């Protein structure tokens, strides 16, 4: 190492820094101790081989992070206890749990589950004494007991639970959609949507011990990026969710004829802006987001259209996470919440609907919003002029998919 004009104290600092780096690299070289619980199809086991769709995501993320690990399957409670006691560094796949968060930090979601009640006839699902079948050790069993359902029958498999519903031995069962479809296929059953009632979304994540993160503080950030790259399960927009959001889009179409909206679009679209002008304004917006002085952002937040959108949004409770409108260039002219970018013209939410040949509505896949713990899909609706020959702009609605599925009779 070349050191010129370095004091003794600085030399000691550099020596300590090198030693610290050596310790970090030694820690990275050690195998991460990983635990999981068997829960098909996410984690399964044959002999000593542990495999499954989530195991593949974890393996992929670890490979990309260049981390070697040993994986062991354990019962639920023992796995969590081992993480707390320091015998494991990393466990998956679990719902968020405040008790675990005392000694561990969760990753971004590995799985987005969509839970359904499955019934053979109409039942009162709010009745806590309802006979319910559920798979032993599942997240659904834990949720039912936490919410004080008193007549829960825990069985060994989803197939067994389905048979209990079919035979009338229980009123219903609670199960993840993906697992339900696989079990029904194995049994040769054809399930009707009339017999499936949406319960909730559930996020399954991994937990990393805080002790491990104290030694490798950047591990979690890198791992989360690699989990995204490896593709969490369940974020694709399924058929039922797409149908519900399409219905919502139809119900929202009337708003594009509002006078406040049309007047704001006419004014914005009358401006002659070059590509350089647009990029300059977008750069200003990004700069203002990091500043206390926000003339451009304030002008949009405070205009009549933004006030109208906030009022409109409030009338729908928790259905919307945000609403904004762009002009023909893709520039935001009205919003309920400050957007990350001022120019949306290069994003799918704009490009998929704005050209004349495009469909009037575009719905993207479900995204998990960590800050609100909500599952969001964006609906883009093109705004046509009074003569319907020209596209004037685009409406973008951030929709809380869980709220939409629970209330399908929109205003």
PDB file of N, CA, C and O in Angstrom, residues 224-287:
ATOM      1  N   UNK A 224     -32.409  -7.370  -1.223  1.00  0.00           N
ATOM      2  CA  UNK A 224     -33.719  -6.908  -1.695  1.00  0.00           C
ATOM      3  C   UNK A 224     -33.703  -6.609  -3.188  1.00  0.00           C
ATOM      4  O   UNK A 224     -34.644  -6.939  -3.919  1.00  0.00           O
ATOM      5  N   UNK A 225     -32.641  -5.974  -3.666  1.00  0.00           N
ATOM      6  CA  UNK A 225     -32.529  -5.693  -5.099  1.00  0.00           C
ATOM      7  C   UNK A 225     -32.499  -6.993  -5.898  1.00  0.00           C
ATOM      8  O   UNK A 225     -33.103  -7.101  -6.975  1.00  0.00           O
ATOM      9  N   UNK A 226     -31.820  -7.989  -5.356  1.00  0.00           N
ATOM     10  CA  UNK A 226     -31.708  -9.261  -6.066  1.00  0.00           C
ATOM     11  C   UNK A 226     -32.991 -10.078  -6.005  1.00  0.00           C
ATOM     12  O   UNK A 226     -33.284 -10.848  -6.920  1.00  0.00           O
ATOM     13  N   UNK A 227     -33.773  -9.916  -4.941  1.00  0.00           N
ATOM     14  CA  UNK A 227     -35.081 -10.578  -4.879  1.00  0.00           C
ATOM     15  C   UNK A 227     -35.977 -10.043  -5.991  1.00  0.00           C
ATOM     16  O   UNK A 227     -36.667 -10.797  -6.681  1.00  0.00           O
ATOM     17  N   UNK A 228     -35.955  -8.721  -6.188  1.00  0.00           N
ATOM     18  CA  UNK A 228     -36.741  -8.112  -7.266  1.00  0.00           C
ATOM     19  C   UNK A 228     -36.308  -8.676  -8.614  1.00  0.00           C
ATOM     20  O   UNK A 228     -37.128  -9.037  -9.466  1.00  0.00           O
ATOM     21  N   UNK A 229     -34.992  -8.762  -8.811  1.00  0.00           N
ATOM     22  CA  UNK A 229     -34.461  -9.275 -10.077  1.00  0.00           C
ATOM     23  C   UNK A 229     -34.849 -10.731 -10.302  1.00  0.00           C
ATOM     24  O   UNK A 229     -35.041 -11.166 -11.443  1.00  0.00           O
ATOM     25  N   UNK A 230     -35.001 -11.493  -9.225  1.00  0.00           N
ATOM     26  CA  UNK A 230     -35.322 -12.917  -9.341  1.00  0.00           C
ATOM     27  C   UNK A 230     -36.826 -13.176  -9.466  1.00  0.00           C
ATOM     28  O   UNK A 230     -37.237 -14.302  -9.740  1.00  0.00           O
ATOM     29  N   UNK A 231     -37.648 -12.156  -9.247  1.00  0.00           N
ATOM     30  CA  UNK A 231     -39.072 -12.267  -9.541  1.00  0.00           C
ATOM     31  C   UNK A 231     -39.939 -12.831  -8.440  1.00  0.00           C
ATOM     32  O   UNK A 231     -40.181 -14.043  -8.409  1.00  0.00           O
ATOM     33  N   UNK A 232     -40.417 -11.971  -7.494  1.00  0.00           N
ATOM     34  CA  UNK A 232     -41.362 -12.436  -6.473  1.00  0.00           C
ATOM     35  C   UNK A 232     -42.602 -13.066  -7.104  1.00  0.00           C
ATOM     36  O   UNK A 232     -42.981 -12.728  -8.223  1.00  0.00           O
ATOM     37  N   UNK A 233     -43.246 -13.971  -6.380  1.00  0.00           N
ATOM     38  CA  UNK A 233     -44.390 -14.727  -6.888  1.00  0.00           C
ATOM     39  C   UNK A 233     -45.690 -13.969  -6.635  1.00  0.00           C
ATOM     40  O   UNK A 233     -45.881 -13.383  -5.571  1.00  0.00           O
ATOM     41  N   UNK A 234     -46.586 -13.983  -7.620  1.00  0.00           N
ATOM     42  CA  UNK A 234     -47.957 -13.526  -7.401  1.00  0.00           C
ATOM     43  C   UNK A 234     -48.247 -12.091  -7.749  1.00  0.00           C
ATOM     44  O   UNK A 234     -49.357 -11.616  -7.514  1.00  0.00           O
ATOM     45  N   UNK A 235     -47.275 -11.348  -8.324  1.00  0.00           N
ATOM     46  CA  UNK A 235     -47.542  -9.942  -8.620  1.00  0.00           C
ATOM     47  C   UNK A 235     -48.259  -9.754  -9.955  1.00  0.00           C
ATOM     48  O   UNK A 235     -48.733  -8.676 -10.261  1.00  0.00           O
ATOM     49  N   UNK A 236     -48.316 -10.833 -10.771  1.00  0.00           N
ATOM     50  CA  UNK A 236     -49.038 -10.717 -12.030  1.00  0.00           C
ATOM     51  C   UNK A 236     -50.529 -10.498 -11.757  1.00  0.00           C
ATOM     52  O   UNK A 236     -51.092 -11.031 -10.806  1.00  0.00           O
ATOM     53  N   UNK A 237     -51.151  -9.703 -12.601  1.00  0.00           N
ATOM     54  CA  UNK A 237     -52.564  -9.412 -12.425  1.00  0.00           C
ATOM     55  C   UNK A 237     -53.385 -10.614 -12.868  1.00  0.00           C
ATOM     56  O   UNK A 237     -53.423 -10.956 -14.052  1.00  0.00           O
ATOM     57  N   UNK A 238     -54.049 -11.277 -11.918  1.00  0.00           N
ATOM     58  CA  UNK A 238     -54.835 -12.459 -12.252  1.00  0.00           C
ATOM     59  C   UNK A 238     -56.150 -12.053 -12.912  1.00  0.00           C
ATOM     60  O   UNK A 238     -56.527 -10.875 -12.917  1.00  0.00           O
ATOM     61  N   UNK A 239     -56.870 -13.033 -13.443  1.00  0.00           N
ATOM     62  CA  UNK A 239     -58.071 -12.757 -14.236  1.00  0.00           C
ATOM     63  C   UNK A 239     -59.144 -12.039 -13.427  1.00  0.00           C
ATOM     64  O   UNK A 239     -59.736 -11.062 -13.883  1.00  0.00           O
ATOM     65  N   UNK A 240     -59.394 -12.513 -12.199  1.00  0.00           N
ATOM     66  CA  UNK A 240     -60.452 -11.896 -11.410  1.00  0.00           C
ATOM     67  C   UNK A 240     -60.121 -10.449 -11.060  1.00  0.00           C
ATOM     68  O   UNK A 240     -60.967  -9.557 -11.188  1.00  0.00           O
ATOM     69  N   UNK A 241     -58.878 -10.207 -10.635  1.00  0.00           N
ATOM     70  CA  UNK A 241     -58.479  -8.844 -10.297  1.00  0.00           C
ATOM     71  C   UNK A 241     -58.579  -7.944 -11.517  1.00  0.00           C
ATOM     72  O   UNK A 241     -59.013  -6.786 -11.429  1.00  0.00           O
ATOM     73  N   UNK A 242     -58.179  -8.471 -12.672  1.00  0.00           N
ATOM     74  CA  UNK A 242     -58.245  -7.682 -13.903  1.00  0.00           C
ATOM     75  C   UNK A 242     -59.691  -7.339 -14.248  1.00  0.00           C
ATOM     76  O   UNK A 242     -59.997  -6.199 -14.650  1.00  0.00           O
ATOM     77  N   UNK A 243     -60.606  -8.281 -14.061  1.00  0.00           N
ATOM     78  CA  UNK A 243     -62.021  -8.028 -14.351  1.00  0.00           C
ATOM     79  C   UNK A 243     -62.588  -6.959 -13.423  1.00  0.00           C
ATOM     80  O   UNK A 243     -63.337  -6.072 -13.854  1.00  0.00           O
ATOM     81  N   UNK A 244     -62.225  -7.033 -12.140  1.00  0.00           N
ATOM     82  CA  UNK A 244     -62.717  -6.051 -11.170  1.00  0.00           C
ATOM     83  C   UNK A 244     -62.177  -4.660 -11.496  1.00  0.00           C
ATOM     84  O   UNK A 244     -62.912  -3.667 -11.475  1.00  0.00           O
ATOM     85  N   UNK A 245     -60.893  -4.568 -11.843  1.00  0.00           N
ATOM     86  CA  UNK A 245     -60.299  -3.271 -12.163  1.00  0.00           C
ATOM     87  C   UNK A 245     -60.808  -2.724 -13.496  1.00  0.00           C
ATOM     88  O   UNK A 245     -60.928  -1.509 -13.666  1.00  0.00           O
ATOM     89  N   UNK A 246     -61.132  -3.607 -14.433  1.00  0.00           N
ATOM     90  CA  UNK A 246     -61.723  -3.174 -15.698  1.00  0.00           C
ATOM     91  C   UNK A 246     -63.105  -2.574 -15.459  1.00  0.00           C
ATOM     92  O   UNK A 246     -63.470  -1.539 -16.042  1.00  0.00           O
ATOM     93  N   UNK A 247     -63.883  -3.217 -14.580  1.00  0.00           N
ATOM     94  CA  UNK A 247     -65.190  -2.674 -14.207  1.00  0.00           C
ATOM     95  C   UNK A 247     -65.033  -1.299 -13.557  1.00  0.00           C
ATOM     96  O   UNK A 247     -65.792  -0.368 -13.866  1.00  0.00           O
ATOM     97  N   UNK A 248     -64.047  -1.176 -12.684  1.00  0.00           N
ATOM     98  CA  UNK A 248     -63.804   0.115 -12.041  1.00  0.00           C
ATOM     99  C   UNK A 248     -63.443   1.174 -13.083  1.00  0.00           C
ATOM    100  O   UNK A 248     -63.920   2.314 -13.011  1.00  0.00           O
ATOM    101  N   UNK A 249     -62.609   0.808 -14.057  1.00  0.00           N
ATOM    102  CA  UNK A 249     -62.228   1.755 -15.113  1.00  0.00           C
ATOM    103  C   UNK A 249     -63.453   2.249 -15.875  1.00  0.00           C
ATOM    104  O   UNK A 249     -63.556   3.436 -16.223  1.00  0.00           O
ATOM    105  N   UNK A 250     -64.387   1.350 -16.136  1.00  0.00           N
ATOM    106  CA  UNK A 250     -65.624   1.728 -16.834  1.00  0.00           C
ATOM    107  C   UNK A 250     -66.425   2.726 -16.000  1.00  0.00           C
ATOM    108  O   UNK A 250     -67.005   3.677 -16.532  1.00  0.00           O
ATOM    109  N   UNK A 251     -66.456   2.496 -14.682  1.00  0.00           N
ATOM    110  CA  UNK A 251     -67.195   3.386 -13.793  1.00  0.00           C
ATOM    111  C   UNK A 251     -66.546   4.769 -13.691  1.00  0.00           C
ATOM    112  O   UNK A 251     -67.217   5.765 -13.430  1.00  0.00           O
ATOM    113  N   UNK A 252     -65.218   4.800 -13.896  1.00  0.00           N
ATOM    114  CA  UNK A 252     -64.482   6.064 -13.763  1.00  0.00           C
ATOM    115  C   UNK A 252     -64.455   6.880 -15.045  1.00  0.00           C
ATOM    116  O   UNK A 252     -64.028   8.037 -15.034  1.00  0.00           O
ATOM    117  N   UNK A 253     -64.882   6.298 -16.140  1.00  0.00           N
ATOM    118  CA  UNK A 253     -64.752   6.959 -17.447  1.00  0.00           C
ATOM    119  C   UNK A 253     -65.446   8.316 -17.494  1.00  0.00           C
ATOM    120  O   UNK A 253     -65.003   9.229 -18.204  1.00  0.00           O
ATOM    121  N   UNK A 254     -66.510   8.487 -16.702  1.00  0.00           N
ATOM    122  CA  UNK A 254     -67.275   9.733 -16.767  1.00  0.00           C
ATOM    123  C   UNK A 254     -66.455  10.954 -16.363  1.00  0.00           C
ATOM    124  O   UNK A 254     -66.719  12.081 -16.804  1.00  0.00           O
ATOM    125  N   UNK A 255     -65.428  10.744 -15.545  1.00  0.00           N
ATOM    126  CA  UNK A 255     -64.681  11.889 -15.002  1.00  0.00           C
ATOM    127  C   UNK A 255     -63.939  12.652 -16.101  1.00  0.00           C
ATOM    128  O   UNK A 255     -63.638  13.832 -15.951  1.00  0.00           O
ATOM    129  N   UNK A 256     -63.680  11.992 -17.236  1.00  0.00           N
ATOM    130  CA  UNK A 256     -62.925  12.674 -18.296  1.00  0.00           C
ATOM    131  C   UNK A 256     -63.747  13.763 -18.985  1.00  0.00           C
ATOM    132  O   UNK A 256     -63.208  14.535 -19.778  1.00  0.00           O
ATOM    133  N   UNK A 257     -65.022  13.856 -18.679  1.00  0.00           N
ATOM    134  CA  UNK A 257     -65.865  14.902 -19.266  1.00  0.00           C
ATOM    135  C   UNK A 257     -66.040  16.093 -18.325  1.00  0.00           C
ATOM    136  O   UNK A 257     -66.791  17.023 -18.633  1.00  0.00           O
ATOM    137  N   UNK A 258     -65.351  16.081 -17.196  1.00  0.00           N
ATOM    138  CA  UNK A 258     -65.501  17.169 -16.218  1.00  0.00           C
ATOM    139  C   UNK A 258     -64.949  18.481 -16.778  1.00  0.00           C
ATOM    140  O   UNK A 258     -63.878  18.511 -17.404  1.00  0.00           O
ATOM    141  N   UNK A 259     -65.649  19.563 -16.539  1.00  0.00           N
ATOM    142  CA  UNK A 259     -65.275  20.867 -17.094  1.00  0.00           C
ATOM    143  C   UNK A 259     -63.938  21.364 -16.550  1.00  0.00           C
ATOM    144  O   UNK A 259     -63.142  21.961 -17.293  1.00  0.00           O
ATOM    145  N   UNK A 260     -63.675  21.133 -15.262  1.00  0.00           N
ATOM    146  CA  UNK A 260     -62.409  21.580 -14.663  1.00  0.00           C
ATOM    147  C   UNK A 260     -61.240  20.879 -15.339  1.00  0.00           C
ATOM    148  O   UNK A 260     -60.217  21.487 -15.667  1.00  0.00           O
ATOM    149  N   UNK A 261     -61.416  19.571 -15.575  1.00  0.00           N
ATOM    150  CA  UNK A 261     -60.376  18.783 -16.232  1.00  0.00           C
ATOM    151  C   UNK A 261     -60.132  19.273 -17.661  1.00  0.00           C
ATOM    152  O   UNK A 261     -58.989  19.515 -18.068  1.00  0.00           O
ATOM    153  N   UNK A 262     -61.191  19.408 -18.427  1.00  0.00           N
ATOM    154  CA  UNK A 262     -61.059  19.788 -19.838  1.00  0.00           C
ATOM    155  C   UNK A 262     -60.439  21.178 -19.994  1.00  0.00           C
ATOM    156  O   UNK A 262     -59.619  21.410 -20.889  1.00  0.00           O
ATOM    157  N   UNK A 263     -60.807  22.098 -19.105  1.00  0.00           N
ATOM    158  CA  UNK A 263     -60.256  23.451 -19.178  1.00  0.00           C
ATOM    159  C   UNK A 263     -58.755  23.432 -18.878  1.00  0.00           C
ATOM    160  O   UNK A 263     -57.970  24.114 -19.551  1.00  0.00           O
ATOM    161  N   UNK A 264     -58.347  22.614 -17.889  1.00  0.00           N
ATOM    162  CA  UNK A 264     -56.921  22.517 -17.543  1.00  0.00           C
ATOM    163  C   UNK A 264     -56.126  21.896 -18.689  1.00  0.00           C
ATOM    164  O   UNK A 264     -55.003  22.322 -18.986  1.00  0.00           O
ATOM    165  N   UNK A 265     -56.702  20.905 -19.344  1.00  0.00           N
ATOM    166  CA  UNK A 265     -56.021  20.255 -20.469  1.00  0.00           C
ATOM    167  C   UNK A 265     -55.892  21.189 -21.666  1.00  0.00           C
ATOM    168  O   UNK A 265     -54.843  21.231 -22.332  1.00  0.00           O
ATOM    169  N   UNK A 266     -56.937  21.944 -21.976  1.00  0.00           N
ATOM    170  CA  UNK A 266     -56.870  22.897 -23.088  1.00  0.00           C
ATOM    171  C   UNK A 266     -55.761  23.910 -22.864  1.00  0.00           C
ATOM    172  O   UNK A 266     -55.002  24.241 -23.779  1.00  0.00           O
ATOM    173  N   UNK A 267     -55.657  24.414 -21.643  1.00  0.00           N
ATOM    174  CA  UNK A 267     -54.642  25.406 -21.312  1.00  0.00           C
ATOM    175  C   UNK A 267     -53.237  24.817 -21.441  1.00  0.00           C
ATOM    176  O   UNK A 267     -52.340  25.438 -22.013  1.00  0.00           O
ATOM    177  N   UNK A 268     -53.051  23.591 -20.902  1.00  0.00           N
ATOM    178  CA  UNK A 268     -51.725  22.951 -20.948  1.00  0.00           C
ATOM    179  C   UNK A 268     -51.330  22.586 -22.368  1.00  0.00           C
ATOM    180  O   UNK A 268     -50.176  22.785 -22.785  1.00  0.00           O
ATOM    181  N   UNK A 269     -52.277  22.065 -23.135  1.00  0.00           N
ATOM    182  CA  UNK A 269     -51.971  21.601 -24.483  1.00  0.00           C
ATOM    183  C   UNK A 269     -51.765  22.748 -25.477  1.00  0.00           C
ATOM    184  O   UNK A 269     -51.259  22.537 -26.580  1.00  0.00           O
ATOM    185  N   UNK A 270     -52.154  23.959 -25.077  1.00  0.00           N
ATOM    186  CA  UNK A 270     -51.963  25.117 -25.956  1.00  0.00           C
ATOM    187  C   UNK A 270     -50.517  25.597 -25.939  1.00  0.00           C
ATOM    188  O   UNK A 270     -50.089  26.349 -26.823  1.00  0.00           O
ATOM    189  N   UNK A 271     -49.738  25.142 -24.942  1.00  0.00           N
ATOM    190  CA  UNK A 271     -48.340  25.558 -24.840  1.00  0.00           C
ATOM    191  C   UNK A 271     -47.487  24.795 -25.848  1.00  0.00           C
ATOM    192  O   UNK A 271     -47.626  23.578 -25.995  1.00  0.00           O
ATOM    193  N   UNK A 272     -46.618  25.509 -26.548  1.00  0.00           N
ATOM    194  CA  UNK A 272     -45.703  24.874 -27.504  1.00  0.00           C
ATOM    195  C   UNK A 272     -44.400  24.547 -26.780  1.00  0.00           C
ATOM    196  O   UNK A 272     -43.606  25.448 -26.479  1.00  0.00           O
ATOM    197  N   UNK A 273     -44.189  23.271 -26.474  1.00  0.00           N
ATOM    198  CA  UNK A 273     -43.016  22.845 -25.721  1.00  0.00           C
ATOM    199  C   UNK A 273     -42.147  21.926 -26.564  1.00  0.00           C
ATOM    200  O   UNK A 273     -42.644  20.990 -27.183  1.00  0.00           O
ATOM    201  N   UNK A 274     -40.868  22.214 -26.581  1.00  0.00           N
ATOM    202  CA  UNK A 274     -39.932  21.335 -27.268  1.00  0.00           C
ATOM    203  C   UNK A 274     -39.546  20.192 -26.339  1.00  0.00           C
ATOM    204  O   UNK A 274     -39.841  20.214 -25.138  1.00  0.00           O
ATOM    205  N   UNK A 275     -38.859  19.178 -26.902  1.00  0.00           N
ATOM    206  CA  UNK A 275     -38.384  18.073 -26.069  1.00  0.00           C
ATOM    207  C   UNK A 275     -37.424  18.593 -24.994  1.00  0.00           C
ATOM    208  O   UNK A 275     -37.454  18.138 -23.847  1.00  0.00           O
ATOM    209  N   UNK A 276     -36.611  19.565 -25.365  1.00  0.00           N
ATOM    210  CA  UNK A 276     -35.679  20.156 -24.398  1.00  0.00           C
ATOM    211  C   UNK A 276     -36.430  20.851 -23.261  1.00  0.00           C
ATOM    212  O   UNK A 276     -36.034  20.767 -22.090  1.00  0.00           O
ATOM    213  N   UNK A 277     -37.539  21.547 -23.594  1.00  0.00           N
ATOM    214  CA  UNK A 277     -38.356  22.209 -22.571  1.00  0.00           C
ATOM    215  C   UNK A 277     -38.927  21.182 -21.587  1.00  0.00           C
ATOM    216  O   UNK A 277     -38.920  21.393 -20.374  1.00  0.00           O
ATOM    217  N   UNK A 278     -39.422  20.068 -22.143  1.00  0.00           N
ATOM    218  CA  UNK A 278     -40.040  19.024 -21.318  1.00  0.00           C
ATOM    219  C   UNK A 278     -39.009  18.411 -20.367  1.00  0.00           C
ATOM    220  O   UNK A 278     -39.269  18.264 -19.165  1.00  0.00           O
ATOM    221  N   UNK A 279     -37.838  18.082 -20.898  1.00  0.00           N
ATOM    222  CA  UNK A 279     -36.801  17.477 -20.064  1.00  0.00           C
ATOM    223  C   UNK A 279     -36.281  18.460 -19.022  1.00  0.00           C
ATOM    224  O   UNK A 279     -35.929  18.065 -17.900  1.00  0.00           O
ATOM    225  N   UNK A 280     -36.250  19.726 -19.367  1.00  0.00           N
ATOM    226  CA  UNK A 280     -35.814  20.749 -18.420  1.00  0.00           C
ATOM    227  C   UNK A 280     -36.788  20.855 -17.249  1.00  0.00           C
ATOM    228  O   UNK A 280     -36.380  20.923 -16.078  1.00  0.00           O
ATOM    229  N   UNK A 281     -38.081  20.841 -17.556  1.00  0.00           N
ATOM    230  CA  UNK A 281     -39.092  20.898 -16.498  1.00  0.00           C
ATOM    231  C   UNK A 281     -39.055  19.642 -15.628  1.00  0.00           C
ATOM    232  O   UNK A 281     -39.226  19.715 -14.403  1.00  0.00           O
ATOM    233  N   UNK A 282     -38.819  18.492 -16.262  1.00  0.00           N
ATOM    234  CA  UNK A 282     -38.724  17.246 -15.497  1.00  0.00           C
ATOM    235  C   UNK A 282     -37.524  17.299 -14.547  1.00  0.00           C
ATOM    236  O   UNK A 282     -37.609  16.867 -13.384  1.00  0.00           O
ATOM    237  N   UNK A 283     -36.416  17.833 -15.035  1.00  0.00           N
ATOM    238  CA  UNK A 283     -35.232  17.986 -14.196  1.00  0.00           C
ATOM    239  C   UNK A 283     -35.477  18.933 -13.034  1.00  0.00           C
ATOM    240  O   UNK A 283     -35.023  18.692 -11.905  1.00  0.00           O
ATOM    241  N   UNK A 284     -36.222  20.008 -13.311  1.00  0.00           N
ATOM    242  CA  UNK A 284     -36.550  20.961 -12.253  1.00  0.00           C
ATOM    243  C   UNK A 284     -37.411  20.293 -11.184  1.00  0.00           C
ATOM    244  O   UNK A 284     -37.206  20.496  -9.978  1.00  0.00           O
ATOM    245  N   UNK A 285     -38.367  19.483 -11.622  1.00  0.00           N
ATOM    246  CA  UNK A 285     -39.255  18.764 -10.690  1.00  0.00           C
ATOM    247  C   UNK A 285     -38.435  17.841  -9.774  1.00  0.00           C
ATOM    248  O   UNK A 285     -38.624  17.835  -8.550  1.00  0.00           O
ATOM    249  N   UNK A 286     -37.547  17.080 -10.373  1.00  0.00           N
ATOM    250  CA  UNK A 286     -36.713  16.163  -9.596  1.00  0.00           C
ATOM    251  C   UNK A 286     -35.848  16.916  -8.602  1.00  0.00           C
ATOM    252  O   UNK A 286     -35.656  16.470  -7.462  1.00  0.00           O
ATOM    253  N   UNK A 287     -35.316  18.060  -9.022  1.00  0.00           N
ATOM    254  CA  UNK A 287     -34.499  18.884  -8.140  1.00  0.00           C
ATOM    255  C   UNK A 287     -35.331  19.450  -6.985  1.00  0.00           C
ATOM    256  O   UNK A 287     -34.892  19.462  -5.831  1.00  0.00           O
TER     257      UNK A 287
END
